[in-house]
Short mmCIF file of C-alpha atoms in Angstrom, two decimals:
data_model
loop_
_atom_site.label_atom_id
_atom_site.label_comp_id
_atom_site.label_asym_id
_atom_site.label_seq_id
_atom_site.Cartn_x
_atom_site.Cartn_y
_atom_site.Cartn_z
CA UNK O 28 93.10 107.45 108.89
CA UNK O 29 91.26 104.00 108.31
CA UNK O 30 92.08 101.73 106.11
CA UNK O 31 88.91 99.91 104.50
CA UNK O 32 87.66 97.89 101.36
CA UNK O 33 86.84 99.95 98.51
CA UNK O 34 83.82 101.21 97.39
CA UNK O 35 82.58 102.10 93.91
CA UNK O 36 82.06 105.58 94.54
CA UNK O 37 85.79 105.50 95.44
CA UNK O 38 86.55 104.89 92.22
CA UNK O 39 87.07 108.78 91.54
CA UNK O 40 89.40 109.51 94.16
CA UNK O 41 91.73 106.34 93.58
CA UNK O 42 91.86 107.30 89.70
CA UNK O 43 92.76 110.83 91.15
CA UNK O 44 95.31 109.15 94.06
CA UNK O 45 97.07 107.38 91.15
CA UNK O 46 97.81 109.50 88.62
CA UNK O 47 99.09 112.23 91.23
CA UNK O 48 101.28 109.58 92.80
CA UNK O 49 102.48 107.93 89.45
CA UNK O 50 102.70 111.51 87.79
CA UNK O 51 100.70 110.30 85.06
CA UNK O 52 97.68 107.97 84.34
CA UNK O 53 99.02 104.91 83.48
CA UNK O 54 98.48 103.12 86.66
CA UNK O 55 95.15 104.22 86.96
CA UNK O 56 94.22 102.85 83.20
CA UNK O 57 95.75 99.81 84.82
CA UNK O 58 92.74 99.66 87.26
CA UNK O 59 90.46 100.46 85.56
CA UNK O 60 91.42 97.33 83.05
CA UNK O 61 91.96 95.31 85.88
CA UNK O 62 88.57 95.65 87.39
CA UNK O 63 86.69 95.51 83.76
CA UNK O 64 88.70 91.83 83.22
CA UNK O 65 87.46 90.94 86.52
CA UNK O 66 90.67 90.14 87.76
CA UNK O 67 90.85 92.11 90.85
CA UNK O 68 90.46 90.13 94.19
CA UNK O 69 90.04 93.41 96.61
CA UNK O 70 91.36 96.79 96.50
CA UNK O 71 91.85 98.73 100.05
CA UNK O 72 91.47 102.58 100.27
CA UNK O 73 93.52 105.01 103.13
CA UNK O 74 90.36 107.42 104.04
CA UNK O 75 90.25 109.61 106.30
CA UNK O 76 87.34 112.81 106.71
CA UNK O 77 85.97 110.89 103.72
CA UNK O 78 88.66 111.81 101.61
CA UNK O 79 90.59 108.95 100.22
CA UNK O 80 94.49 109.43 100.61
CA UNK O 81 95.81 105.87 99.51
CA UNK O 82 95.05 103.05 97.85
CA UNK O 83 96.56 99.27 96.83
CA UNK O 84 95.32 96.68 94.68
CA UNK O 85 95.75 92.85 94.25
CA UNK O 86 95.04 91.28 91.33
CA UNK O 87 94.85 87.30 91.03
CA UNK O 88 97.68 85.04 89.22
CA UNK O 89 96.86 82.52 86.99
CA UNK O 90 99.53 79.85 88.17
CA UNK O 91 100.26 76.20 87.14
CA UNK O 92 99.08 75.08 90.24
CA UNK O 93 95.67 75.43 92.24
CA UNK O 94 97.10 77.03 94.87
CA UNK O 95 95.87 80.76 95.00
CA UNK O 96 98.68 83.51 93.86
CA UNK O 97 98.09 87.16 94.09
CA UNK O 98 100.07 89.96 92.12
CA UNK O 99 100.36 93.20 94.48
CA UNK O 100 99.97 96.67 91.98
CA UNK O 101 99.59 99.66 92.11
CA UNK O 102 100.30 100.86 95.83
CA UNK O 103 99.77 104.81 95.68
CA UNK O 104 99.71 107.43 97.91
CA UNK O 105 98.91 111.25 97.50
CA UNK O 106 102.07 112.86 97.59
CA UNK O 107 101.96 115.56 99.99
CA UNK O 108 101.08 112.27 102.91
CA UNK O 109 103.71 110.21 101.42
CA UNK O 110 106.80 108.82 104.07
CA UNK O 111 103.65 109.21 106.91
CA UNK O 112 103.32 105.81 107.18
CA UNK O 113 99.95 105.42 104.84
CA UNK O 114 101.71 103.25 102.50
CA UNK O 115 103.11 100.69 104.86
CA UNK O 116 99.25 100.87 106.56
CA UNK O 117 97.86 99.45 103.36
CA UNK O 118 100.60 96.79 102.34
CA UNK O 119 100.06 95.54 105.99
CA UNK O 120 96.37 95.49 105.84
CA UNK O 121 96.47 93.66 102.00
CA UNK O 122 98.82 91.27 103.23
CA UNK O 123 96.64 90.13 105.72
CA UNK O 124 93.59 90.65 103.45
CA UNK O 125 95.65 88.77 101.26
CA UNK O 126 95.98 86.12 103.69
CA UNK O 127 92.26 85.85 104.71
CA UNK O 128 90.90 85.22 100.81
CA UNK O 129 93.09 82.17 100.64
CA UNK O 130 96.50 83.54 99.15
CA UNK O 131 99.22 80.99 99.39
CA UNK O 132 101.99 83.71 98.03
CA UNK O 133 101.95 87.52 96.80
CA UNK O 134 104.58 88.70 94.17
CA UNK O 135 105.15 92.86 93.39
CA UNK O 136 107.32 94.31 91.10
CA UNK O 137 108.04 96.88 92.74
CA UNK O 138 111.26 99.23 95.08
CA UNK O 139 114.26 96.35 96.03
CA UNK O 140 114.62 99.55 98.96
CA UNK O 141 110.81 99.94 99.55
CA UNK O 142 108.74 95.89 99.61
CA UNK O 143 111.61 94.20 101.58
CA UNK O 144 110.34 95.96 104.81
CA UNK O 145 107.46 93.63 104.37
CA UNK O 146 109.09 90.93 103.70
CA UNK O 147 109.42 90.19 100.25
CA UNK O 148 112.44 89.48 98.79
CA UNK O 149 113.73 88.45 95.33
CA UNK O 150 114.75 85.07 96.54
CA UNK O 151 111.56 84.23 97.73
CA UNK O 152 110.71 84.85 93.63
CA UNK O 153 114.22 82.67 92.63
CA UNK O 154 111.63 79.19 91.67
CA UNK O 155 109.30 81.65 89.62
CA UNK O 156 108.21 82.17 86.27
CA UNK O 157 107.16 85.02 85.16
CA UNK O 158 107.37 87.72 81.98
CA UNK O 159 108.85 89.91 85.05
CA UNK O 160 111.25 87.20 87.00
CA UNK O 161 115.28 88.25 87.08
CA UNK O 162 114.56 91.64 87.90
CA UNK O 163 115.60 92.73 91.52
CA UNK O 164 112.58 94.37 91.57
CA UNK O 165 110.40 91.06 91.12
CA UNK O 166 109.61 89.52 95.03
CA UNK O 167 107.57 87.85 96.51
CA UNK O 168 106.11 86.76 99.84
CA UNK O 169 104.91 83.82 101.27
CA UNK O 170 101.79 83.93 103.14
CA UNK O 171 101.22 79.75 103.31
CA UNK O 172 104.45 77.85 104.55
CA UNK O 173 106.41 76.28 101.60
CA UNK O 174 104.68 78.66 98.93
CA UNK O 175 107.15 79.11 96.79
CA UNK O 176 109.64 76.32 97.38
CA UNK O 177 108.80 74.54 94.35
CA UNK O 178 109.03 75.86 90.80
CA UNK O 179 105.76 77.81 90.07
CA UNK O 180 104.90 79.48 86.45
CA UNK O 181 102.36 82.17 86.94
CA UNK O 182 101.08 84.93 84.72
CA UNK O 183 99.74 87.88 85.25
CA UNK O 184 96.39 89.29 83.73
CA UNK O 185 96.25 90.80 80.13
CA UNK O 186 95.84 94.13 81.60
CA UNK O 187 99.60 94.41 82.74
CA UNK O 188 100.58 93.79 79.19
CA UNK O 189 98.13 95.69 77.72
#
């Protein structure tokens, strides 16, 4: 399995990777808003015989200070390969992605049992402001040192609310 930058003829296959993971094709309406807003800063694919088996997108934050914030969503993974590690693969590899375009912090909503492996944790999202903030399920990560220990107000692109 590699994990790689997506590609528009990808676009199938992670439409097809989402709605079997999610059960449904909400997420993958998600993406498909996300990209026509422009608000996607990369998306990573888990490929392997040229079939694509995973896939995680970051979207960009519009915070209240320059500083570059990135929202993690959706991660999926085609259920028959998921708990084989392909998940964890591409949260790695978009942290670090996330890390390379400039990212001072990424925030998920997402499993309190599943993102904390990576090391996001609620507190980490204590000083934010957000339409999602107070949930356990709101964390975040810093990828800059001191990211989020002043108060920070972000929000997240129209598509999530749409």
């Amino acid at each position: 399995m590699a994990v790689r930058y997506a590609r528009a003829e990808d676009r199938p296959a992670i439409a097809e990777v989402n709605e079997l993971a999610f059960g449904q094709p909400d997420e993958a309406r998600l993406i498909e808003r996300l990209r026509a807003g422009g608000d996607v800063l990369f998306e990573l694919v888990a490929a392997e015989d040229g079939r694509v088996d995973g896939h995680i997108l970051f979207s960009r934050l519009f915070a209240d200070r320059a500083d570059l914030f990135a929202a993690l969503a959706p991660l999926a993974v085609r259920p028959a390969l998921q708990r084989a590690g392909i998940g964890a693969a591409l949260v790695r590899a978009g942290l670090e992605s996330a890390r390379e375009f400039g990212a001072h912090g990424v925030l998920v909503l997402g499993h309190p049992g599943y993102y904390p492996r990576f090391g996001f944790a609620p507190e980490t999202a204590a000083q934010v402001t957000s339409a999602y903030a107070g949930s356990p399920a709101f964390m975040a990560i810093a990828l800059q040192a001191g990211a989020f220990d002043a108060p920070l107000s972000v929000a997240y692109p129209d598509a999530f609310s749409a």
